[in-house]
Amino acid sequence: MIPVDFDYHLFGTHVRFGEGAAHALGDELRARGLKRPAVLTQDRIASAPPYVALLRSLDGMAVLQRAGIPAHSSVSLIETMAPEIAAFGADCLVAVGGGSVADTAKALALLLAEGGRLADHVTVFQPPSTVYIPRRIEAKLPIIAVPTTASGAETTSSFGVRDGGHDKLMFWNRQVSAAAILIDPLLSQDVPLATMRYTAMNGVAHCLESLYSKGRSVVSDGMAMQGVALFAQALGSPLPEETVQRRLILAAAHVSGMALAMARSCLHHAICHVVGARLNLPHGLVNTVILPHALRFNETVAGPLLAPALDCVNRSGARSARRYDSLSDWLARTADDLDLPRRLRDLGVPADVLPDIAGHVMTERGLALNPRPVAVASDVLAILRQAF
């Protein structure tokens, strides 16, 4: 079933989904009494006609534009931009793009409100299961998100930013999830279909980790299952027509982000954060490679929690007469069908960095909610070697 347009309010957030939704950006700001947006995006998007059309909806407003947001963002960039945005007097942040742009907006909202250095506000993980989140309660600038990929980052209160040493600093603040989300499938037309597909694998990871996270609930389970059904339809054989595929992926990404915002991430995302940041690799591609192997590690204890998702995938696969014995099998076959990378070596990862990556993963907060305890770095190293 192709998702129909939707428009809803939930706990103060307004979400619009449908062709042309991005052109409502100006109306969204005016409805909130906002007049001085700082618009953040990536260079590729800033030069595209849909972005220029989106900016026209802001006619009559004072607009500060900042392109050039890099993958995984950057502490130094954020600490440089924050004084510029403060001097401009921005009353909101508009994030147009993928997860790195959304995370940049969150980091700016936090830093502008709380001051100091970004590292002053980092979340700290103390093994085996304690996560310390600094109490930061100053009012934050509202974020209006216009996502172009399947990251789902705009829905969550969590974000990561790469520091100068190529580590990803992780943060959480309840005030930085987007106040409005405008999801426009037409805006993704300039995003390569391969990129949409591998960011979709990140969305699948959101759903599956949500189903077995120690933070899960009946509410996040429902969102996660809806996301699995939509992703299975979008990525399954035979593949839908491209326009339909993009629409399915973006709708699925939204509900998968909602699920992750509730349940929070686990071991899989902990590994992906370290690999992506240290080697400057796209988060979605790393997700595509790591997910089947991280899933196998957890399936030994989380199989019953994942069983409904496996049933859903097999029902979706009935149209191609396929049946899968496990979700990890489904993911591996799907990556093959979509011609996505299957191995870390395919991404240019050298074998000799794997022990160092495993050691850094042990400092990641996602381990706190993983259903299977991760006691030693050798557990992580075994997953990395399987993925290599």
mmCIF file with all atom_site columns, N, CA, C and O in Angstrom, residues 178-198:
data_model
loop_
_atom_site.group_PDB
_atom_site.id
_atom_site.type_symbol
_atom_site.label_atom_id
_atom_site.label_alt_id
_atom_site.label_comp_id
_atom_site.label_asym_id
_atom_site.label_entity_id
_atom_site.label_seq_id
_atom_site.pdbx_PDB_ins_code
_atom_site.Cartn_x
_atom_site.Cartn_y
_atom_site.Cartn_z
_atom_site.occupancy
_atom_site.B_iso_or_equiv
_atom_site.pdbx_formal_charge
_atom_site.auth_seq_id
_atom_site.auth_comp_id
_atom_site.auth_asym_id
_atom_site.auth_atom_id
_atom_site.pdbx_PDB_model_num
ATOM 1  N N  . ALA A 1 178 ? 12.754 18.032 16.385 1.00 0.00 ? 178 ALA A N  1
ATOM 2  C CA . ALA A 1 178 ? 12.175 19.079 15.546 1.00 0.00 ? 178 ALA A CA 1
ATOM 3  C C  . ALA A 1 178 ? 10.780 19.483 16.003 1.00 0.00 ? 178 ALA A C  1
ATOM 4  O O  . ALA A 1 178 ? 9.959  18.639 16.365 1.00 0.00 ? 178 ALA A O  1
ATOM 5  N N  . ALA A 1 179 ? 10.517 20.790 15.963 1.00 0.00 ? 179 ALA A N  1
ATOM 6  C CA . ALA A 1 179 ? 9.193  21.311 16.295 1.00 0.00 ? 179 ALA A CA 1
ATOM 7  C C  . ALA A 1 179 ? 8.233  21.138 15.129 1.00 0.00 ? 179 ALA A C  1
ATOM 8  O O  . ALA A 1 179 ? 7.015  21.082 15.321 1.00 0.00 ? 179 ALA A O  1
ATOM 9  N N  . ALA A 1 180 ? 8.790  21.071 13.920 1.00 0.00 ? 180 ALA A N  1
ATOM 10 C CA . ALA A 1 180 ? 7.981  20.815 12.729 1.00 0.00 ? 180 ALA A CA 1
ATOM 11 C C  . ALA A 1 180 ? 8.821  20.014 11.750 1.00 0.00 ? 180 ALA A C  1
ATOM 12 O O  . ALA A 1 180 ? 10.038 20.229 11.637 1.00 0.00 ? 180 ALA A O  1
ATOM 13 N N  . ILE A 1 181 ? 8.176  19.085 11.051 1.00 0.00 ? 181 ILE A N  1
ATOM 14 C CA . ILE A 1 181 ? 8.860  18.227 10.087 1.00 0.00 ? 181 ILE A CA 1
ATOM 15 C C  . ILE A 1 181 ? 8.051  18.248 8.797  1.00 0.00 ? 181 ILE A C  1
ATOM 16 O O  . ILE A 1 181 ? 6.877  17.871 8.803  1.00 0.00 ? 181 ILE A O  1
ATOM 17 N N  . LEU A 1 182 ? 8.674  18.700 7.716  1.00 0.00 ? 182 LEU A N  1
ATOM 18 C CA . LEU A 1 182 ? 8.025  18.778 6.411  1.00 0.00 ? 182 LEU A CA 1
ATOM 19 C C  . LEU A 1 182 ? 8.700  17.771 5.493  1.00 0.00 ? 182 LEU A C  1
ATOM 20 O O  . LEU A 1 182 ? 9.841  17.983 5.055  1.00 0.00 ? 182 LEU A O  1
ATOM 21 N N  . ILE A 1 183 ? 8.023  16.664 5.218  1.00 0.00 ? 183 ILE A N  1
ATOM 22 C CA . ILE A 1 183 ? 8.609  15.572 4.439  1.00 0.00 ? 183 ILE A CA 1
ATOM 23 C C  . ILE A 1 183 ? 8.038  15.622 3.033  1.00 0.00 ? 183 ILE A C  1
ATOM 24 O O  . ILE A 1 183 ? 6.856  15.358 2.827  1.00 0.00 ? 183 ILE A O  1
ATOM 25 N N  . ASP A 1 184 ? 8.886  15.970 2.093  1.00 0.00 ? 184 ASP A N  1
ATOM 26 C CA . ASP A 1 184 ? 8.441  16.182 0.708  1.00 0.00 ? 184 ASP A CA 1
ATOM 27 C C  . ASP A 1 184 ? 9.181  15.221 -0.215 1.00 0.00 ? 184 ASP A C  1
ATOM 28 O O  . ASP A 1 184 ? 10.378 15.399 -0.482 1.00 0.00 ? 184 ASP A O  1
ATOM 29 N N  . PRO A 1 185 ? 8.512  14.173 -0.714 1.00 0.00 ? 185 PRO A N  1
ATOM 30 C CA . PRO A 1 185 ? 9.190  13.231 -1.615 1.00 0.00 ? 185 PRO A CA 1
ATOM 31 C C  . PRO A 1 185 ? 9.805  13.894 -2.840 1.00 0.00 ? 185 PRO A C  1
ATOM 32 O O  . PRO A 1 185 ? 10.811 13.407 -3.363 1.00 0.00 ? 185 PRO A O  1
ATOM 33 N N  . LEU A 1 186 ? 9.232  15.012 -3.296 1.00 0.00 ? 186 LEU A N  1
ATOM 34 C CA . LEU A 1 186 ? 9.792  15.688 -4.466 1.00 0.00 ? 186 LEU A CA 1
ATOM 35 C C  . LEU A 1 186 ? 11.176 16.256 -4.169 1.00 0.00 ? 186 LEU A C  1
ATOM 36 O O  . LEU A 1 186 ? 12.004 16.380 -5.075 1.00 0.00 ? 186 LEU A O  1
ATOM 37 N N  . LEU A 1 187 ? 11.428 16.597 -2.907 1.00 0.00 ? 187 LEU A N  1
ATOM 38 C CA . LEU A 1 187 ? 12.716 17.171 -2.542 1.00 0.00 ? 187 LEU A CA 1
ATOM 39 C C  . LEU A 1 187 ? 13.828 16.125 -2.575 1.00 0.00 ? 187 LEU A C  1
ATOM 40 O O  . LEU A 1 187 ? 15.007 16.469 -2.587 1.00 0.00 ? 187 LEU A O  1
ATOM 41 N N  . SER A 1 188 ? 13.459 14.852 -2.564 1.00 0.00 ? 188 SER A N  1
ATOM 42 C CA . SER A 1 188 ? 14.466 13.785 -2.601 1.00 0.00 ? 188 SER A CA 1
ATOM 43 C C  . SER A 1 188 ? 14.824 13.377 -4.017 1.00 0.00 ? 188 SER A C  1
ATOM 44 O O  . SER A 1 188 ? 15.682 12.499 -4.206 1.00 0.00 ? 188 SER A O  1
ATOM 45 N N  . GLN A 1 189 ? 14.211 13.982 -5.006 1.00 0.00 ? 189 GLN A N  1
ATOM 46 C CA . GLN A 1 189 ? 14.451 13.543 -6.381 1.00 0.00 ? 189 GLN A CA 1
ATOM 47 C C  . GLN A 1 189 ? 15.889 13.737 -6.824 1.00 0.00 ? 189 GLN A C  1
ATOM 48 O O  . GLN A 1 189 ? 16.374 13.020 -7.706 1.00 0.00 ? 189 GLN A O  1
ATOM 49 N N  . ASP A 1 190 ? 16.579 14.724 -6.234 1.00 0.00 ? 190 ASP A N  1
ATOM 50 C CA . ASP A 1 190 ? 17.982 14.949 -6.585 1.00 0.00 ? 190 ASP A CA 1
ATOM 51 C C  . ASP A 1 190 ? 18.932 14.084 -5.767 1.00 0.00 ? 190 ASP A C  1
ATOM 52 O O  . ASP A 1 190 ? 20.144 14.105 -6.007 1.00 0.00 ? 190 ASP A O  1
ATOM 53 N N  . VAL A 1 191 ? 18.402 13.341 -4.795 1.00 0.00 ? 191 VAL A N  1
ATOM 54 C CA . VAL A 1 191 ? 19.227 12.418 -4.012 1.00 0.00 ? 191 VAL A CA 1
ATOM 55 C C  . VAL A 1 191 ? 19.338 11.114 -4.801 1.00 0.00 ? 191 VAL A C  1
ATOM 56 O O  . VAL A 1 191 ? 18.326 10.535 -5.193 1.00 0.00 ? 191 VAL A O  1
ATOM 57 N N  . PRO A 1 192 ? 20.554 10.627 -5.073 1.00 0.00 ? 192 PRO A N  1
ATOM 58 C CA . PRO A 1 192 ? 20.680 9.378  -5.829 1.00 0.00 ? 192 PRO A CA 1
ATOM 59 C C  . PRO A 1 192 ? 19.872 8.257  -5.189 1.00 0.00 ? 192 PRO A C  1
ATOM 60 O O  . PRO A 1 192 ? 19.804 8.148  -3.959 1.00 0.00 ? 192 PRO A O  1
ATOM 61 N N  . LEU A 1 193 ? 19.267 7.426  -6.027 1.00 0.00 ? 193 LEU A N  1
ATOM 62 C CA . LEU A 1 193 ? 18.437 6.347  -5.507 1.00 0.00 ? 193 LEU A CA 1
ATOM 63 C C  . LEU A 1 193 ? 19.246 5.401  -4.631 1.00 0.00 ? 193 LEU A C  1
ATOM 64 O O  . LEU A 1 193 ? 18.737 4.884  -3.632 1.00 0.00 ? 193 LEU A O  1
ATOM 65 N N  . ALA A 1 194 ? 20.511 5.175  -4.974 1.00 0.00 ? 194 ALA A N  1
ATOM 66 C CA . ALA A 1 194 ? 21.356 4.316  -4.138 1.00 0.00 ? 194 ALA A CA 1
ATOM 67 C C  . ALA A 1 194 ? 21.486 4.886  -2.732 1.00 0.00 ? 194 ALA A C  1
ATOM 68 O O  . ALA A 1 194 ? 21.472 4.151  -1.741 1.00 0.00 ? 194 ALA A O  1
ATOM 69 N N  . THR A 1 195 ? 21.599 6.218  -2.633 1.00 0.00 ? 195 THR A N  1
ATOM 70 C CA . THR A 1 195 ? 21.683 6.861  -1.317 1.00 0.00 ? 195 THR A CA 1
ATOM 71 C C  . THR A 1 195 ? 20.383 6.675  -0.546 1.00 0.00 ? 195 THR A C  1
ATOM 72 O O  . THR A 1 195 ? 20.404 6.381  0.657  1.00 0.00 ? 195 THR A O  1
ATOM 73 N N  . MET A 1 196 ? 19.269 6.834  -1.209 1.00 0.00 ? 196 MET A N  1
ATOM 74 C CA . MET A 1 196 ? 17.982 6.603  -0.554 1.00 0.00 ? 196 MET A CA 1
ATOM 75 C C  . MET A 1 196 ? 17.901 5.172  -0.013 1.00 0.00 ? 196 MET A C  1
ATOM 76 O O  . MET A 1 196 ? 17.400 4.942  1.082  1.00 0.00 ? 196 MET A O  1
ATOM 77 N N  . ARG A 1 197 ? 18.422 4.230  -0.789 1.00 0.00 ? 197 ARG A N  1
ATOM 78 C CA . ARG A 1 197 ? 18.325 2.827  -0.379 1.00 0.00 ? 197 ARG A CA 1
ATOM 79 C C  . ARG A 1 197 ? 19.226 2.524  0.809  1.00 0.00 ? 197 ARG A C  1
ATOM 80 O O  . ARG A 1 197 ? 18.817 1.830  1.740  1.00 0.00 ? 197 ARG A O  1
ATOM 81 N N  . TYR A 1 198 ? 20.453 3.043  0.814  1.00 0.00 ? 198 TYR A N  1
ATOM 82 C CA . TYR A 1 198 ? 21.297 2.706  1.961  1.00 0.00 ? 198 TYR A CA 1
ATOM 83 C C  . TYR A 1 198 ? 20.915 3.512  3.199  1.00 0.00 ? 198 TYR A C  1
ATOM 84 O O  . TYR A 1 198 ? 21.113 3.040  4.325  1.00 0.00 ? 198 TYR A O  1
#
